[in-house]
Short mmCIF file of C-alpha atoms in Angstrom, two decimals:
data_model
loop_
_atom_site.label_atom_id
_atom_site.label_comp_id
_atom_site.label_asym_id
_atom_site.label_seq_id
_atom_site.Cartn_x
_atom_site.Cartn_y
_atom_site.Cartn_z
CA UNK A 1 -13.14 10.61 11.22
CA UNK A 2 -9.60 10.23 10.38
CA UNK A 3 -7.13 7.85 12.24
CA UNK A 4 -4.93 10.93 13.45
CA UNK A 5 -7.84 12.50 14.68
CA UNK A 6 -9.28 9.85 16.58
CA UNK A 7 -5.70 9.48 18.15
CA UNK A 8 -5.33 13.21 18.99
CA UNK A 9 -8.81 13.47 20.67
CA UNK A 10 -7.88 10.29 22.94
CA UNK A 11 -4.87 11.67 23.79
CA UNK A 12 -6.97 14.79 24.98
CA UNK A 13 -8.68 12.53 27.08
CA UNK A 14 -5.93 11.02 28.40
CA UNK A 15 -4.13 14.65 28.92
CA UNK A 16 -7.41 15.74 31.09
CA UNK A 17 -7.33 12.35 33.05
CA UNK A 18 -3.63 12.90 34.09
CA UNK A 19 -4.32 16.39 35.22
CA UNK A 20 -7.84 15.34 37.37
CA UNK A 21 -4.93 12.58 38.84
CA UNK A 22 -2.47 15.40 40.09
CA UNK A 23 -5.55 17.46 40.81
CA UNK A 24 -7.10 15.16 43.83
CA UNK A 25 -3.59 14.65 45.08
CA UNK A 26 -1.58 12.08 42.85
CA UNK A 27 2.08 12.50 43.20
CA UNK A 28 2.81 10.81 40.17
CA UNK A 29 0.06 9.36 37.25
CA UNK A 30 -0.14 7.28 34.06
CA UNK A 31 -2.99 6.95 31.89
CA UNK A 32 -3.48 4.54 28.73
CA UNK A 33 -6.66 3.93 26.75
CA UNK A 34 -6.92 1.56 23.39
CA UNK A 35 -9.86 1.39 21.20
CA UNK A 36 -10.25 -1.43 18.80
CA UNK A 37 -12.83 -2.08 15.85
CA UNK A 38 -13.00 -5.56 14.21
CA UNK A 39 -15.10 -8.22 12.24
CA UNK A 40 -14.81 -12.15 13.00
CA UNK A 41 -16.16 -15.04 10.55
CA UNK A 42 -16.49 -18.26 10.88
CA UNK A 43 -17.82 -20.61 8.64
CA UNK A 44 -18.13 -24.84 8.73
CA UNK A 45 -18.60 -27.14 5.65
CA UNK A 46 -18.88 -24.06 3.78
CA UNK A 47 -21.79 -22.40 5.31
CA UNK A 48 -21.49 -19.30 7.19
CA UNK A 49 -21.62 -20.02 11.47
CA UNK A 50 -20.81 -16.84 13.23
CA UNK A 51 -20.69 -12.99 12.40
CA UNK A 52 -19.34 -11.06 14.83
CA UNK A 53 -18.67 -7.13 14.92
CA UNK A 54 -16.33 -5.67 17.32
CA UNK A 55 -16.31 -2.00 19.01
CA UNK A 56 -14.21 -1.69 21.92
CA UNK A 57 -12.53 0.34 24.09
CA UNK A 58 -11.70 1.35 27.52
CA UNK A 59 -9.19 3.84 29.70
CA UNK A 60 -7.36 3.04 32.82
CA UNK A 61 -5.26 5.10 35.09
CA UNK A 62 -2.93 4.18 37.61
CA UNK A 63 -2.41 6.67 40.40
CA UNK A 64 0.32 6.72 43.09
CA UNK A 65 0.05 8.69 45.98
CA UNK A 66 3.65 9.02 47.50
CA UNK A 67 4.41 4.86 47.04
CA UNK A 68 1.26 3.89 47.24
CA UNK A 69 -0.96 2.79 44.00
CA UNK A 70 -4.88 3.12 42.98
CA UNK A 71 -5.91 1.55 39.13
CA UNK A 72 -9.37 1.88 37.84
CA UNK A 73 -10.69 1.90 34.45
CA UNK A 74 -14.12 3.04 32.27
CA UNK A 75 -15.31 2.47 29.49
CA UNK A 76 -17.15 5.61 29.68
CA UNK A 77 -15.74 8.30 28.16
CA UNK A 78 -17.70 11.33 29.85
CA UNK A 79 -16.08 14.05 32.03
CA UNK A 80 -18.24 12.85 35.10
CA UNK A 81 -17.09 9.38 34.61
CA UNK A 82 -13.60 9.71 34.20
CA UNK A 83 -13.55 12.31 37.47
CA UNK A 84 -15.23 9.53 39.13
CA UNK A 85 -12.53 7.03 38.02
CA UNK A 86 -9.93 8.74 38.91
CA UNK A 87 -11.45 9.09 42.03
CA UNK A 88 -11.87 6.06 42.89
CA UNK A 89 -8.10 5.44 42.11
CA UNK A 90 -7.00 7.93 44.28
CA UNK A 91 -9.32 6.12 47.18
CA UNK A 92 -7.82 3.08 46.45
CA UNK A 93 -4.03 4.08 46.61
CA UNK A 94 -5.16 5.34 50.25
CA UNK A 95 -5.56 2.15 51.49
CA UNK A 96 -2.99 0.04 49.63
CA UNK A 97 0.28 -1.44 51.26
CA UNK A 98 3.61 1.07 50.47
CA UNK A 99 5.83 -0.33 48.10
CA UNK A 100 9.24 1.03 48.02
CA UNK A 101 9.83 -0.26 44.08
CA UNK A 102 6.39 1.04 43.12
CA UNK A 103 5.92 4.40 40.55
CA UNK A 104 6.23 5.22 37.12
CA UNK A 105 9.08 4.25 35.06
CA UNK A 106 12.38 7.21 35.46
CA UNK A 107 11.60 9.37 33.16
CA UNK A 108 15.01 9.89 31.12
CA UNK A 109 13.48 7.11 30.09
CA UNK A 110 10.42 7.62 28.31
CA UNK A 111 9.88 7.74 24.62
CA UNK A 112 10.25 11.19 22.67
CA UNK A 113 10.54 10.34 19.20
CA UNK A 114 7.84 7.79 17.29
CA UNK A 115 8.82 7.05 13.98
CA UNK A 116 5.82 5.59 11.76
CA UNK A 117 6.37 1.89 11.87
CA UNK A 118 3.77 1.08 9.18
CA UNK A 119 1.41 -0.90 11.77
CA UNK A 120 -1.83 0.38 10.30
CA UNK A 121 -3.01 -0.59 6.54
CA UNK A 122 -7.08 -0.36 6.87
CA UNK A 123 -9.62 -1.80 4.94
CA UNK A 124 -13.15 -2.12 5.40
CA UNK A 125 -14.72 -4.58 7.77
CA UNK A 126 -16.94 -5.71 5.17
CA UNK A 127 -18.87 -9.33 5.93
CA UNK A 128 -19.05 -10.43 2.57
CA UNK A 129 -15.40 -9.99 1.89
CA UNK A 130 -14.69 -12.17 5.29
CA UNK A 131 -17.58 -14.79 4.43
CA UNK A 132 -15.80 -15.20 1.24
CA UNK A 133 -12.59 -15.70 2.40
CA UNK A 134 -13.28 -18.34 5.27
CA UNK A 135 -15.74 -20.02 2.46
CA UNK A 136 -12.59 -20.20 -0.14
CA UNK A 137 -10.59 -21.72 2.31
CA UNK A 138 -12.49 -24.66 3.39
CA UNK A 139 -13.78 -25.26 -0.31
CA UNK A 140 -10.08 -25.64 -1.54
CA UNK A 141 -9.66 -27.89 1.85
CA UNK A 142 -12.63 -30.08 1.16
CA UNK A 143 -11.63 -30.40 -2.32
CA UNK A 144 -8.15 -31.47 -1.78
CA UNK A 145 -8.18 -34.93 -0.95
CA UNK A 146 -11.59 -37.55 -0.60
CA UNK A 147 -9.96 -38.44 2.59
CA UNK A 148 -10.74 -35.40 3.80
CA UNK A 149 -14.41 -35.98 5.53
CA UNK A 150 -15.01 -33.15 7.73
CA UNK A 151 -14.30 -29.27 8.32
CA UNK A 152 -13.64 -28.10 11.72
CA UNK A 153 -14.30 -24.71 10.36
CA UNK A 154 -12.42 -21.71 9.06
CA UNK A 155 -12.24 -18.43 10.65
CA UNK A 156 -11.26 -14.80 9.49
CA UNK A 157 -10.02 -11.90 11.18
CA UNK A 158 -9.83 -8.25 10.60
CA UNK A 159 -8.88 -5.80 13.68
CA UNK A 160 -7.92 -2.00 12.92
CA UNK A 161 -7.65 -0.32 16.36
CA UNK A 162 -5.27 2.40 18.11
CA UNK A 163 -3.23 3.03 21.64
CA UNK A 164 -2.16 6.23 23.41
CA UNK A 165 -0.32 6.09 26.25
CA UNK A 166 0.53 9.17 28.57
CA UNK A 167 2.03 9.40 32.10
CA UNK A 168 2.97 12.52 34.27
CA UNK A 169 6.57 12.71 32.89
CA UNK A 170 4.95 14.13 29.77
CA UNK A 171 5.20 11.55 27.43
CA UNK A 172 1.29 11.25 25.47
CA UNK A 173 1.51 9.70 22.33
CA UNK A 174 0.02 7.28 20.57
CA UNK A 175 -0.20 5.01 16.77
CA UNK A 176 -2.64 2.75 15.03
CA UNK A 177 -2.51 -0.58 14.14
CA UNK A 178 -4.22 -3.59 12.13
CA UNK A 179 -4.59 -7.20 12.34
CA UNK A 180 -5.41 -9.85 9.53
CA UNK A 181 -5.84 -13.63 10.13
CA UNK A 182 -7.47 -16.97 8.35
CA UNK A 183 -7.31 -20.54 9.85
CA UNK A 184 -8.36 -23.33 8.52
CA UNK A 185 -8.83 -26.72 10.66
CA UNK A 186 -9.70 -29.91 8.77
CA UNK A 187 -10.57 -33.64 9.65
CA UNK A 188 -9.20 -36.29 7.66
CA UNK A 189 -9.82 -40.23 8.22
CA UNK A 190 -8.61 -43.52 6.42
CA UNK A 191 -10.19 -46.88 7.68
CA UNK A 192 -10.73 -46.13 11.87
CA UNK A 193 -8.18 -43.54 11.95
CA UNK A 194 -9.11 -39.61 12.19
CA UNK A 195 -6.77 -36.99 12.60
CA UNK A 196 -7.25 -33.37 11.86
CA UNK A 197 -4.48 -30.56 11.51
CA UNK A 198 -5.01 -26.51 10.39
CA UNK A 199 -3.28 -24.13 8.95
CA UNK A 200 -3.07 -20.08 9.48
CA UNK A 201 -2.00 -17.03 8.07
CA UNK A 202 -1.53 -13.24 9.90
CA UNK A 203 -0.20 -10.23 9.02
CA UNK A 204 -0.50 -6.39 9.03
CA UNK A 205 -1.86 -5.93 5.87
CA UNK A 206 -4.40 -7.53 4.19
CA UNK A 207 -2.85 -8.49 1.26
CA UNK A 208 -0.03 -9.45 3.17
CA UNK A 209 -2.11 -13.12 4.27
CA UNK A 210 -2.12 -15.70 2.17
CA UNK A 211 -4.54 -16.79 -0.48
CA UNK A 212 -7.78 -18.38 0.99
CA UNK A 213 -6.98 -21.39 -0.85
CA UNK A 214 -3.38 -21.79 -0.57
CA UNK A 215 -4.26 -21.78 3.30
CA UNK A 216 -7.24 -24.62 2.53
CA UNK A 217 -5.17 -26.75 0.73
CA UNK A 218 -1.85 -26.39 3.75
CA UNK A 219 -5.10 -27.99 6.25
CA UNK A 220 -5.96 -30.52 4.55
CA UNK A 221 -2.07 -31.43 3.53
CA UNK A 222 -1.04 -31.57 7.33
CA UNK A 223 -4.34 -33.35 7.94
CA UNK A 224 -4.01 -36.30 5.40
CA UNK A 225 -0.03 -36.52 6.23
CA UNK A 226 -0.94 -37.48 10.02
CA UNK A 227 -3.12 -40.10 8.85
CA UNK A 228 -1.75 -43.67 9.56
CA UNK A 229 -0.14 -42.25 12.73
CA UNK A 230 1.87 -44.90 14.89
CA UNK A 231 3.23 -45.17 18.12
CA UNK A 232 6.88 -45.69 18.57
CA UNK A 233 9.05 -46.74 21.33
CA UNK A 234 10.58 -45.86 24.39
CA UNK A 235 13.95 -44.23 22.94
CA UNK A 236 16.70 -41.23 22.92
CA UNK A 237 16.90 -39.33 19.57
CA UNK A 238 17.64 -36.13 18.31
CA UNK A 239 14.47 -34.14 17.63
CA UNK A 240 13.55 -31.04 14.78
CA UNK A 241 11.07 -28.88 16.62
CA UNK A 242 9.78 -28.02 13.39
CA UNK A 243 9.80 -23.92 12.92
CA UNK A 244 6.00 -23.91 13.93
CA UNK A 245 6.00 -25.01 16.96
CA UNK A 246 9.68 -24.01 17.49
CA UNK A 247 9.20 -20.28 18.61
CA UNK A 248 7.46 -21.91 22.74
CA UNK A 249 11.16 -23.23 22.86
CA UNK A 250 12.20 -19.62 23.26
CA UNK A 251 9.25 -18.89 24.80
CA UNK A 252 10.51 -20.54 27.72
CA UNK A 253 13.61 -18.44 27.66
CA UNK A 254 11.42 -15.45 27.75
CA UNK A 255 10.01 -16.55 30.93
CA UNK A 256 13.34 -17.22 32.89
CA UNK A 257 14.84 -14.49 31.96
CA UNK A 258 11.95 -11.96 32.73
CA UNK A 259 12.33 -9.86 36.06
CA UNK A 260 9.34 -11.36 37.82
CA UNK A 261 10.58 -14.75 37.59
CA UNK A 262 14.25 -13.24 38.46
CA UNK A 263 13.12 -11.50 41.75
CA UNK A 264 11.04 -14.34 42.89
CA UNK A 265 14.48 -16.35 42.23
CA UNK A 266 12.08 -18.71 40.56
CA UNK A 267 14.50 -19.25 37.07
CA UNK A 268 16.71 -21.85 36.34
CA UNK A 269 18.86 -19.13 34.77
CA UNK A 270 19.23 -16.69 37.97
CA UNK A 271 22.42 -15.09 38.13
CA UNK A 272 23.50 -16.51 34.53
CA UNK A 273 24.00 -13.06 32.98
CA UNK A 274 27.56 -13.55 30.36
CA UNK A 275 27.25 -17.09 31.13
CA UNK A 276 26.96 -19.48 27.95
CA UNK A 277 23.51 -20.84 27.59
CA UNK A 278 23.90 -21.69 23.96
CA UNK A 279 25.87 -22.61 21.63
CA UNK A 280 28.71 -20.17 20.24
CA UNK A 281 27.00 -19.37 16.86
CA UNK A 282 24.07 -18.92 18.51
CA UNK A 283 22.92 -15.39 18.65
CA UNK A 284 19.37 -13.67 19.53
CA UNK A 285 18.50 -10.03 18.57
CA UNK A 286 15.21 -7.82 19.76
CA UNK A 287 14.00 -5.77 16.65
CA UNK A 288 11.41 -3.09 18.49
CA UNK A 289 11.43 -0.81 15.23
CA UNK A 290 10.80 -3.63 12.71
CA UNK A 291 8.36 -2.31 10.09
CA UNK A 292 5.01 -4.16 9.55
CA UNK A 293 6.37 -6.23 13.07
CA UNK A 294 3.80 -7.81 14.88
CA UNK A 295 5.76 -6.92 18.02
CA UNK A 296 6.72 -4.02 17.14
CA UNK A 297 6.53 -0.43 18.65
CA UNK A 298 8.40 2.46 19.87
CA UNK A 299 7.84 2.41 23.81
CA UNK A 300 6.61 -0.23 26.20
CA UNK A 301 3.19 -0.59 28.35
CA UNK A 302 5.00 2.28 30.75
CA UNK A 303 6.06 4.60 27.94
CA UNK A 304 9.52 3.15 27.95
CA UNK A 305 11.47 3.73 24.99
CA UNK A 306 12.19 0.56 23.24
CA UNK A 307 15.64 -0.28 21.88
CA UNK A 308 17.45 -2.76 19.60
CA UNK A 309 19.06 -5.48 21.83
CA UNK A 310 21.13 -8.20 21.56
CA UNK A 311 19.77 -10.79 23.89
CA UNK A 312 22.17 -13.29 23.16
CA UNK A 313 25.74 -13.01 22.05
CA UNK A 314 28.03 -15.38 20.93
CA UNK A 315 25.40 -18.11 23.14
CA UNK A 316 26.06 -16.30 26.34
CA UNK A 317 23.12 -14.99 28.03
CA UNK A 318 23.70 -10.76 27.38
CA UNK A 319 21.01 -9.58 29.00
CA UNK A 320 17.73 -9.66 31.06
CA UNK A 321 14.27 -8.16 30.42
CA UNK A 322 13.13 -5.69 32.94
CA UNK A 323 9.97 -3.87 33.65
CA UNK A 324 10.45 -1.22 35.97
CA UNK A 325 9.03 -2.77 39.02
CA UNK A 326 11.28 -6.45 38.41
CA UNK A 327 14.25 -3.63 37.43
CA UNK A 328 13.61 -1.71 41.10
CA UNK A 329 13.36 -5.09 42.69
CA UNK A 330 16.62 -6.15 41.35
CA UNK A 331 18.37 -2.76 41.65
CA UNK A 332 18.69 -2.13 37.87
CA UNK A 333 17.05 -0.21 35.11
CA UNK A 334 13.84 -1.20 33.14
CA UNK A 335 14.66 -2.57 29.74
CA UNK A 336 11.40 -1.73 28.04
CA UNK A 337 9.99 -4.76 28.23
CA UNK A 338 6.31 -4.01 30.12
CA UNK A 339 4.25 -5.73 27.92
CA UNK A 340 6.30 -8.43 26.49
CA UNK A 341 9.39 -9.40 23.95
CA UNK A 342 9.66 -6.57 20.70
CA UNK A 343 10.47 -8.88 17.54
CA UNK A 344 12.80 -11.78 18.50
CA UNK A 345 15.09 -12.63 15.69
CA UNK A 346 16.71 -16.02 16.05
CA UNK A 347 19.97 -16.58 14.03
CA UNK A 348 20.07 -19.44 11.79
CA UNK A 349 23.28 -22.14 11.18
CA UNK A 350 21.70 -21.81 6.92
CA UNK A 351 20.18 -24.48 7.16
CA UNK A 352 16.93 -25.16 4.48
CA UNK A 353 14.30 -27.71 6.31
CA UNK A 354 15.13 -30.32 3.90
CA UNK A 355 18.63 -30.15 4.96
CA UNK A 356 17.96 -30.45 8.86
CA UNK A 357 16.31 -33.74 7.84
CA UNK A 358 19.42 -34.77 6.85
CA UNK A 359 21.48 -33.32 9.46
CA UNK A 360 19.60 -35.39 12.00
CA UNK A 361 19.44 -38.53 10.03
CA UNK A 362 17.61 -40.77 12.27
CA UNK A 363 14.96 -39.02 14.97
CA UNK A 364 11.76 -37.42 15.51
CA UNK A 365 10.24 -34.14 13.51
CA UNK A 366 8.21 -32.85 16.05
CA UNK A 367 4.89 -30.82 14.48
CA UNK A 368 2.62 -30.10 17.57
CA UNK A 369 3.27 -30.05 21.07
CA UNK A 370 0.54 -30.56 23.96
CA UNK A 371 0.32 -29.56 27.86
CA UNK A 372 1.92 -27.47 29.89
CA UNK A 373 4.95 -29.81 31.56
CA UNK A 374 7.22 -26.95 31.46
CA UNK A 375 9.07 -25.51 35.12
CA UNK A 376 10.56 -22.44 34.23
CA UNK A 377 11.78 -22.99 38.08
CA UNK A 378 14.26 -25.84 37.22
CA UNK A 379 13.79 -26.35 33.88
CA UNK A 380 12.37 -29.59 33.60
CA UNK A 381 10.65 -30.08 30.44
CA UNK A 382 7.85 -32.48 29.42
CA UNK A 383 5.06 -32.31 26.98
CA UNK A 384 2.82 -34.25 24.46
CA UNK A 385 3.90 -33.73 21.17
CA UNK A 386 3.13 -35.88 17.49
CA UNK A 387 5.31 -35.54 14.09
CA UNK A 388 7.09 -37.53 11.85
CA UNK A 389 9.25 -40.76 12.20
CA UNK A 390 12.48 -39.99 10.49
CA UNK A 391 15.29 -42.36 9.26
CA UNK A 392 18.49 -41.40 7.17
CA UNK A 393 16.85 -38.10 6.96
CA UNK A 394 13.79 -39.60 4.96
CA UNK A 395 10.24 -39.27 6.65
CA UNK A 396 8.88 -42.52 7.14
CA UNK A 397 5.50 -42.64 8.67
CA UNK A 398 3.71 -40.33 11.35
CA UNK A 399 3.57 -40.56 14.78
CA UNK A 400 1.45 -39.83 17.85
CA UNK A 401 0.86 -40.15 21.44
CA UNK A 402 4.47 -39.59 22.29
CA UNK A 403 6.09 -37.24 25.33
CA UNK A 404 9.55 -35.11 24.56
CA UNK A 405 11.50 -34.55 27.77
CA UNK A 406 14.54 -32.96 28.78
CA UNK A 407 15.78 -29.97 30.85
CA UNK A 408 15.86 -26.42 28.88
CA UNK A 409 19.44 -26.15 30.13
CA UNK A 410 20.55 -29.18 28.03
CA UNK A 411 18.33 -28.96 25.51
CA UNK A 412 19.52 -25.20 24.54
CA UNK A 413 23.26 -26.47 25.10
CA UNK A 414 22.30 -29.08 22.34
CA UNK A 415 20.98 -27.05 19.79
CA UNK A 416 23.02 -28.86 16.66
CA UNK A 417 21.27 -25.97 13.72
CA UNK A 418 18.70 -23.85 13.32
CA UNK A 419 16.96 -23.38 10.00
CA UNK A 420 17.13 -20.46 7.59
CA UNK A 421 13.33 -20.63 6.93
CA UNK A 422 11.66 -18.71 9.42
CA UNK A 423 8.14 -18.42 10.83
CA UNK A 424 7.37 -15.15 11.02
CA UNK A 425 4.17 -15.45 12.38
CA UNK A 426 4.58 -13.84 16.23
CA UNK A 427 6.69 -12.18 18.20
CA UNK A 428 9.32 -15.22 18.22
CA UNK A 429 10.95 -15.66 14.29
CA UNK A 430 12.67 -18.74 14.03
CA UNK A 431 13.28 -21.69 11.75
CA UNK A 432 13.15 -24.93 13.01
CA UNK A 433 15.22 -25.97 15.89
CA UNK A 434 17.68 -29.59 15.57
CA UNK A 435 18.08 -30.90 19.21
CA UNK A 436 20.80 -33.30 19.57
CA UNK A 437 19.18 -35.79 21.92
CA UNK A 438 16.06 -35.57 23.89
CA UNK A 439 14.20 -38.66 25.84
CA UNK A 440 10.75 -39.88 23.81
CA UNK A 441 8.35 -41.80 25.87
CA UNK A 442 6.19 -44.03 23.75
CA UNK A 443 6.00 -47.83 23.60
#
């Protein structure tokens, strides 16, 4: 069956739901159902571990019943069950609290044009393809260096799937969209030292991953460069967040400035909006329509049409990110953010990475980061991390069991560049990020 069919019968099913809804007494009803297909491989020392098919889907409604709010969900797909599900949304709305910010989203907002984003490139979920492909990668791995002595395995990942989305403002619509991945994890050791490091690939299109082998050999490269790792004293230094690990920095941002952390006044940057967060030549953009984006897409989880925004301008903090219970809460308007970010761009100061070496001339190139230690409340930051020793913009050795701490305030104030040479790898693309002085607890 083709794609548009399959999307055209769901949203039939979603059309009937919507209609049982304001049929048993819903005052107002959404409906969204997703349906995904997908093969997994993993493979260890070259030898195949796990094959795993995927065929999933489910529908869930959310009913309210003046301000009150029923969700239930099935994933069966007959007329009898879905009347029962709404049903039992409906009973459940009758005994929930009222809630004054509750409802669907306004509905001058919704979505009523969907331009073809290019989300969907299929290609058959055949096994031997993705046995192949994990098997390349740790060959060229285990081949790359003799101190390479172990695999922690390779895995590949193919996901073609669709979503509709339809509420009682009339909005029903809904696209297609695929998923490619390979990762590759590797264990190196010299004398009594073992490290191990991976490497990964994703992207819309299957041709759009790197080769199996080029991905091998990046493992076992990160691997065999952590080996000899050192300790290093107590100190203050600048530190490169290098552009892999550099996109949680703004994912921390998200956070604080999200609506549920803004009504619970639980964000260090309540009531910041215009205020300067980061430096002047800093600025953020929010690409929903990006083609082939893995964040991308034309309305939110509550059928929100999504917008180009400029997040941050000039370093001041432009605007927040509202769904539309957070934008009731706060007295303002949902952004179209239910869901999550759409395509963070972060601008750049031109930087290449060899030249942020050499901007920051003595300090620490951070390459992994460990724990949780981060308070979006007061923005106290603290977490594992390991890297690279650096000294008049040279790497000298590699280093490990360190902490990085700081406050998020401080450390986005001291953002000295940001490289040209993004990861585009999630829904955060950034190069790496040059803080100008953080605290490192070793020694």
């Amino acid at each position: 069956m083709q794609i548009e069919q399959q999307i055209a019968e769901i949203q039939n099913v979603v059309d009937d739901v919507l209609k049982m809804a304001v049929g048993k007494g819903a005052t107002q009803a959404e409906a969204s159902m997703s349906k995904v297909q997908g093969i997994a491989v993993s493979s260890r020392m070259k030898e195949v571990e796990n094959v795993e098919f995927t065929n999933d889907g489910g529908l869930g409604i959310s009913v309210y019943v003046g301000k009150h709010k029923g969700s239930a969900s099935t994933a069966d797909l007959s007329t009898q069950a879905l009347a029962l599900t709404v049903e039992k949304a409906i009973d459940i709305a009758r005994y929930t609290s009222e809630d004054p910010c509750t409802g669907l989203a306004d509905e001058q907002l919704m979505a009523t044009e969907f331009p073809d984003l290019e989300l969907y490139h299929p290609q058959d979920l055949d096994p031997q393809h993705a046995m192949r492909v994990a098997i390349d990668a740790e060959t060229a791995a285990l081949e790359y260096d003799p101190r390479i002595v172990n695999s922690d395995g390779a895995s590949y990942n193919a996901n073609l799937g669709m979503r509709v989305y339809g509420n009682t403002h009339g909005i029903n619509a809904g696209y297609p969209s695929s998923r490619y991945s390979l990762s590759c994890m590797m264990i190196g050791a010299q004398g009594d030292d073992m490290q191990r490091d991976y490497a990964y690939t994703v992207s819309r299109k299957p041709d759009g991953l790197k080769a199996a082998a080029e991905v091998g050999r990046e493992a076992s490269e990160a691997t065999v460069s952590r080996l000899g790792a050192q300790k290093i004293n107590t100190a203050n230094v600048p530190v490169l967040l290098h552009k892999d690990v550099a996109s949680s920095l703004f994912g921390h941002y998200v956070s604080a400035i999200s609506g549920g952390s803004l009504y619970r006044r639980s964000s260090f940057l309540l009531d910041k909006l215009g205020e300067q967060i980061f430096p002047e030549w800093l600025n953020i953009e929010e690409k929903p329509r990006l083609k082939g984006g893995l964040a991308s897409s034309n309305f939110d989880a509550e059928g929100v049409v999504t917008r180009d925004l400029n997040v941050v301008e000039n370093g001041r903090l432009a605007h927040y990110l509202f769904t539309t219970y957070s934008s009731r809460k706060m007295g303002t308007t949902s952004t179209g953010h239910a869901g999550g970010i759409h395509n963070w761009i972060i601008g750049d100061t031109g930087h290449s990475d060899a030249d942020l070496l050499q901007e920051m001339g003595t300090g620490l190139l951070v390459t992994e980061l460990m724990g949780q230690g981060v308070s979006v409340v007061t923005g106290d930051y603290s977490r594992g991390a390991a890297g690279f020793w650096v000294e008049n913009g040279i790497i000298q050795y590699p280093v490990h069991e360190i902490t990085i701490a700081g406050n998020l305030k401080q450390m986005y104030a001291n953002i000295r560049a940001i490289g040209r040479e993004r990861d585009v790898r999630g829904g955060v693309q950034t190069g790496s990020v040059l803080i100008d002085n953080m605290k490192i607890a070793g020694n």
